CSV table of C-alpha atoms in Angstrom, one decimal:
chain,number,residue,atom,x,y,z
U,1237,GLU,CA,5.7,3.5,-12.7
U,1238,THR,CA,3.3,3.8,-9.7
U,1239,GLY,CA,1.2,6.9,-9.4
U,1240,VAL,CA,2.8,7.8,-6.2
U,1241,THR,CA,4.7,11.2,-6.4
U,1242,GLN,CA,6.8,12.6,-3.8
U,1243,SER,CA,8.3,16.8,-4.0
U,1244,PRO,CA,10.8,17.4,-4.2
U,1245,THR,CA,13.2,15.7,-5.8
U,1246,HIS,CA,16.0,17.0,-4.0
U,1247,LEU,CA,16.7,19.2,-1.5
U,1248,ILE,CA,19.7,20.7,0.3
U,1249,LYS,CA,20.0,21.7,3.5
U,1250,THR,CA,22.4,22.5,6.2
U,1251,ARG,CA,22.2,21.3,10.3
U,1252,GLY,CA,20.1,22.7,12.5
U,1253,GLN,CA,17.3,23.2,9.4
U,1254,GLN,CA,14.0,22.4,9.5
U,1255,VAL,CA,12.3,20.1,6.0
U,1256,THR,CA,9.4,19.0,4.6
U,1257,LEU,CA,8.8,16.6,2.1
U,1258,ARG,CA,5.7,15.5,0.3
U,1259,CYS,CA,3.8,12.2,-1.1
U,1260,SER,CA,0.9,11.8,-3.1
U,1261,SER,CA,-0.6,8.8,-3.1
U,1262,GLN,CA,-1.8,6.2,-5.3
U,1263,SER,CA,-5.5,6.6,-6.6
U,1264,GLY,CA,-7.6,4.8,-3.6
U,1265,HIS,CA,-4.6,4.5,-1.8
U,1266,ASN,CA,-5.5,5.2,2.1
U,1267,THR,CA,-2.3,4.5,3.6
U,1268,VAL,CA,1.1,5.6,3.1
U,1269,SER,CA,4.1,4.7,4.9
U,1270,TRP,CA,7.7,6.4,4.8
U,1271,TYR,CA,11.0,5.2,5.0
U,1272,GLN,CA,14.6,6.1,4.7
U,1273,GLN,CA,16.7,4.7,2.1
U,1274,ALA,CA,20.6,5.6,3.0
U,1275,LEU,CA,23.2,5.4,0.9
U,1276,GLY,CA,23.9,1.3,-0.1
U,1277,GLN,CA,21.5,0.1,2.6
U,1278,GLY,CA,17.9,-0.8,2.5
U,1279,PRO,CA,14.5,1.5,3.3
U,1280,GLN,CA,14.5,2.2,7.2
U,1281,PHE,CA,10.3,2.6,8.1
U,1282,ILE,CA,10.0,5.7,9.9
U,1283,PHE,CA,6.3,6.2,10.3
U,1284,GLN,CA,3.0,5.0,8.5
U,1285,TYR,CA,-0.1,7.2,8.2
U,1286,TYR,CA,-4.0,5.4,7.9
U,1287,ARG,CA,-6.7,7.6,7.3
U,1288,GLU,CA,-4.6,10.6,8.7
U,1289,GLU,CA,-3.3,9.0,12.3
U,1290,GLU,CA,0.1,7.2,12.8
U,1291,ASN,CA,-0.6,3.4,12.5
U,1292,GLY,CA,3.0,2.9,13.3
U,1293,ARG,CA,6.2,4.6,13.7
U,1294,GLY,CA,10.0,2.8,13.5
U,1295,ASN,CA,13.1,3.6,15.4
U,1296,PHE,CA,13.1,7.2,14.5
U,1297,PRO,CA,13.8,10.2,17.5
U,1298,PRO,CA,10.8,12.5,18.0
U,1299,ARG,CA,12.6,15.2,15.5
U,1300,PHE,CA,10.7,13.6,12.5
U,1301,SER,CA,6.7,13.4,12.2
U,1302,GLY,CA,4.5,13.5,9.7
U,1303,LEU,CA,0.9,14.3,9.0
U,1304,GLN,CA,-2.1,12.6,6.3
U,1305,PHE,CA,-4.1,14.8,5.1
U,1306,PRO,CA,-8.3,14.5,3.8
U,1307,ASN,CA,-7.1,13.4,0.5
U,1308,TYR,CA,-4.4,10.8,1.6
U,1309,SER,CA,-1.3,12.8,0.5
U,1310,SER,CA,1.3,13.1,3.2
U,1311,GLU,CA,3.8,15.2,4.7
U,1312,LEU,CA,7.0,14.0,6.5
U,1313,ASN,CA,8.7,17.0,8.5
U,1314,VAL,CA,12.5,16.6,10.4
U,1315,ASN,CA,13.2,19.2,12.6
U,1316,ALA,CA,17.1,20.0,13.6
U,1317,LEU,CA,18.7,18.4,10.8
U,1318,GLU,CA,21.9,16.1,11.2
U,1319,LEU,CA,24.2,15.5,8.6
U,1320,ASP,CA,23.3,11.9,9.2
U,1321,ASP,CA,19.6,12.7,8.0
U,1322,SER,CA,21.3,12.8,4.4
U,1323,ALA,CA,19.6,10.0,2.5
U,1324,LEU,CA,16.9,9.0,0.2
U,1325,TYR,CA,13.8,9.2,1.9
U,1326,LEU,CA,11.0,7.3,0.4
U,1327,CYS,CA,6.8,7.2,0.3
U,1328,ALA,CA,4.8,4.1,0.0
U,1329,SER,CA,1.1,3.7,-0.2
U,1330,THR,CA,-1.0,1.5,0.2
U,1331,ALA,CA,-4.8,0.4,0.0
U,1332,GLY,CA,-5.3,-0.1,3.4
U,1333,ARG,CA,-3.4,-1.5,6.7
U,1334,SER,CA,-3.4,-5.5,5.9
U,1335,SER,CA,0.3,-6.7,6.3
U,1336,TYR,CA,-0.3,-8.8,2.7
U,1337,ASN,CA,-0.8,-5.4,1.2
U,1338,GLU,CA,1.4,-4.5,-2.1
U,1339,GLN,CA,3.4,-1.0,-1.2
U,1340,PHE,CA,4.2,1.4,-3.9
U,1341,PHE,CA,6.4,3.6,-3.8
U,1342,GLY,CA,7.0,7.2,-5.0
U,1343,PRO,CA,10.3,8.5,-6.6
U,1344,GLY,CA,11.8,9.8,-3.2
U,1345,THR,CA,13.0,12.6,-2.4
U,1346,ARG,CA,17.1,12.9,-2.0
U,1347,LEU,CA,18.3,15.0,1.0
U,1348,THR,CA,21.2,16.3,1.5
U,1349,VAL,CA,22.6,18.0,4.5
U,1350,LEU,CA,25.7,20.4,5.1
N,608,GLY,CA,11.4,-6.2,16.4
N,609,GLU,CA,12.1,-8.0,13.6
N,610,ASN,CA,15.6,-8.5,11.5
N,611,VAL,CA,15.8,-9.3,7.9
N,612,GLU,CA,19.3,-10.3,7.6
N,613,GLN,CA,20.8,-10.7,3.3
N,614,HIS,CA,23.4,-12.7,1.3
N,615,PRO,CA,25.1,-12.1,-0.6
N,616,SER,CA,25.5,-7.6,-0.5
N,617,THR,CA,27.1,-8.7,-4.5
N,618,LEU,CA,27.0,-10.8,-6.8
N,619,SER,CA,28.6,-11.4,-10.2
N,620,VAL,CA,27.1,-13.8,-12.8
N,621,GLN,CA,27.3,-14.7,-16.8
N,622,GLU,CA,24.3,-14.1,-18.8
N,623,GLY,CA,21.8,-17.1,-18.8
N,624,ASP,CA,23.5,-18.1,-15.7
N,625,SER,CA,21.1,-18.6,-12.3
N,626,ALA,CA,21.6,-16.4,-9.2
N,627,VAL,CA,20.5,-16.9,-6.1
N,628,ILE,CA,20.4,-14.3,-3.0
N,629,LYS,CA,18.9,-15.8,0.2
N,630,CYS,CA,17.7,-14.1,4.0
N,631,THR,CA,16.4,-14.6,7.2
N,632,TYR,CA,14.0,-13.0,9.4
N,633,SER,CA,14.0,-13.3,13.4
N,634,ASP,CA,10.0,-13.1,13.9
N,635,SER,CA,8.2,-16.2,13.2
N,636,ALA,CA,4.9,-13.3,13.3
N,637,SER,CA,6.2,-12.3,9.7
N,638,ASN,CA,3.7,-13.9,7.0
N,639,TYR,CA,4.6,-11.4,4.2
N,640,PHE,CA,7.7,-12.1,2.1
N,641,PRO,CA,8.1,-9.2,-1.0
N,642,TRP,CA,11.4,-8.5,-2.8
N,643,TYR,CA,12.0,-6.0,-4.2
N,644,LYS,CA,14.3,-4.3,-7.4
N,645,GLN,CA,15.7,-0.6,-7.0
N,646,GLU,CA,17.9,0.4,-10.3
N,647,LEU,CA,20.4,2.5,-10.3
N,648,GLY,CA,18.6,6.3,-9.0
N,649,LYS,CA,14.9,4.9,-9.1
N,650,ARG,CA,12.5,4.0,-7.3
N,651,PRO,CA,11.8,0.1,-5.8
N,652,GLN,CA,9.8,-2.3,-7.2
N,653,LEU,CA,8.4,-5.2,-6.6
N,654,ILE,CA,9.2,-8.1,-8.5
N,655,ILE,CA,7.3,-11.1,-6.7
N,656,ASP,CA,6.3,-11.9,-3.2
N,657,ILE,CA,5.3,-14.9,-0.9
N,658,ARG,CA,2.9,-15.4,2.5
N,659,SER,CA,3.7,-17.5,4.9
N,660,ASN,CA,1.5,-19.9,3.8
N,661,VAL,CA,2.9,-20.3,1.0
N,662,GLY,CA,6.1,-22.8,0.0
N,663,GLU,CA,7.3,-21.4,-3.0
N,664,LYS,CA,6.5,-19.4,-5.9
N,665,LYS,CA,7.0,-18.8,-9.8
N,666,ASP,CA,6.8,-15.7,-11.9
N,667,GLN,CA,8.7,-16.9,-15.6
N,668,ARG,CA,12.1,-16.5,-15.2
N,669,ILE,CA,11.6,-15.4,-10.9
N,670,ALA,CA,11.3,-17.7,-8.2
N,671,VAL,CA,10.9,-17.7,-4.5
N,672,THR,CA,10.8,-20.6,-1.2
N,673,LEU,CA,10.1,-20.3,2.1
N,674,ASN,CA,11.0,-21.7,4.8
N,675,LYS,CA,9.4,-21.0,7.5
N,676,THR,CA,11.1,-23.5,9.9
N,677,ALA,CA,13.7,-22.2,9.5
N,678,LYS,CA,13.1,-18.6,8.6
N,679,HIS,CA,14.4,-18.3,5.1
N,680,PHE,CA,13.5,-17.2,1.8
N,681,SER,CA,15.3,-17.2,-1.1
N,682,LEU,CA,14.6,-15.4,-4.7
N,683,HIS,CA,16.0,-17.6,-7.9
N,684,ILE,CA,16.6,-16.0,-11.2
N,685,THR,CA,17.0,-18.1,-13.8
N,686,GLU,CA,19.0,-17.0,-17.4
N,687,THR,CA,19.8,-13.9,-16.2
N,688,GLN,CA,20.4,-11.1,-18.5
N,689,PRO,CA,22.3,-7.8,-18.5
N,690,GLU,CA,18.7,-6.1,-17.6
N,691,ASP,CA,18.8,-7.7,-14.4
N,692,SER,CA,21.6,-5.7,-13.1
N,693,ALA,CA,20.1,-4.0,-9.7
N,694,VAL,CA,19.8,-4.1,-6.3
N,695,TYR,CA,17.6,-6.0,-4.5
N,696,PHE,CA,15.7,-6.0,-1.5
N,697,CYS,CA,13.6,-8.6,0.2
N,698,ALA,CA,11.6,-7.9,3.4
N,699,ALA,CA,9.0,-9.0,5.5
N,700,SER,CA,6.5,-7.7,7.0
N,701,ILE,CA,4.6,-8.4,10.5
N,702,PRO,CA,0.7,-8.2,10.8
N,703,ARG,CA,0.8,-7.0,14.1
N,704,ALA,CA,3.0,-4.2,12.5
N,705,GLY,CA,-0.2,-3.4,9.7
N,706,ASN,CA,2.2,-3.8,7.0
N,707,MET,CA,5.5,-2.3,8.0
N,708,LEU,CA,8.4,-3.3,6.0
N,709,THR,CA,11.5,-4.6,6.9
N,710,PHE,CA,13.8,-4.6,4.4
N,711,GLY,CA,17.6,-6.5,4.1
N,712,GLY,CA,20.8,-4.8,3.4
N,713,GLY,CA,20.7,-5.4,-0.3
N,714,THR,CA,22.5,-8.1,-3.2
N,715,ARG,CA,23.8,-5.5,-6.1
N,716,LEU,CA,23.4,-8.3,-8.9
N,717,MET,CA,25.8,-7.6,-11.9
N,718,VAL,CA,24.7,-9.6,-15.3
N,719,LYS,CA,28.0,-9.4,-17.2
N,720,PRO,CA,27.2,-10.6,-21.0
């Protein structure tokens, strides 16, 4: 198992609500990426944080936002939840921004939007 | 942006047989190609990766090949075992995008005893 942890494990929300998901990166890792994995599909990149700054963003609307803290843990915030936001949200931590660096995934947060 | 296609979506083999999963990518700048295994309800775990300056890499029963000209890469699993049953994802990474991964759609591998 990796040292990446996520909370909560499961979450149920209703349309229009807001949600905050949390990720603690592996010790020594300063880069955190967030992915959305819909049922039966591959993970889709949301955004990446490197040393507290956004370092890249995928094709997700602005209601998906994030933060990275000085200890390199991270939050993913989603506003105005939609039914299609139901998915497994994965964070992955890396030691640096190089494309060769292995990404270590957390166990994910399963979000259900009703 | 990068696009990764993966085939087949499902693959069923007998225990002991070989399994091959193929992926193609669109951006010639991609230089890192990891493969992840995801068991039901669990996190994706890296099983093997290859860099663009290498054509083939092997780790025990698992091997990956890369053809940069054709922009495709493949995962080969020999002597399959029931515990190899899982969903496998290929991915590609582009230097200008940091280490953002673009994943394929996944292959569900079922190894029948």
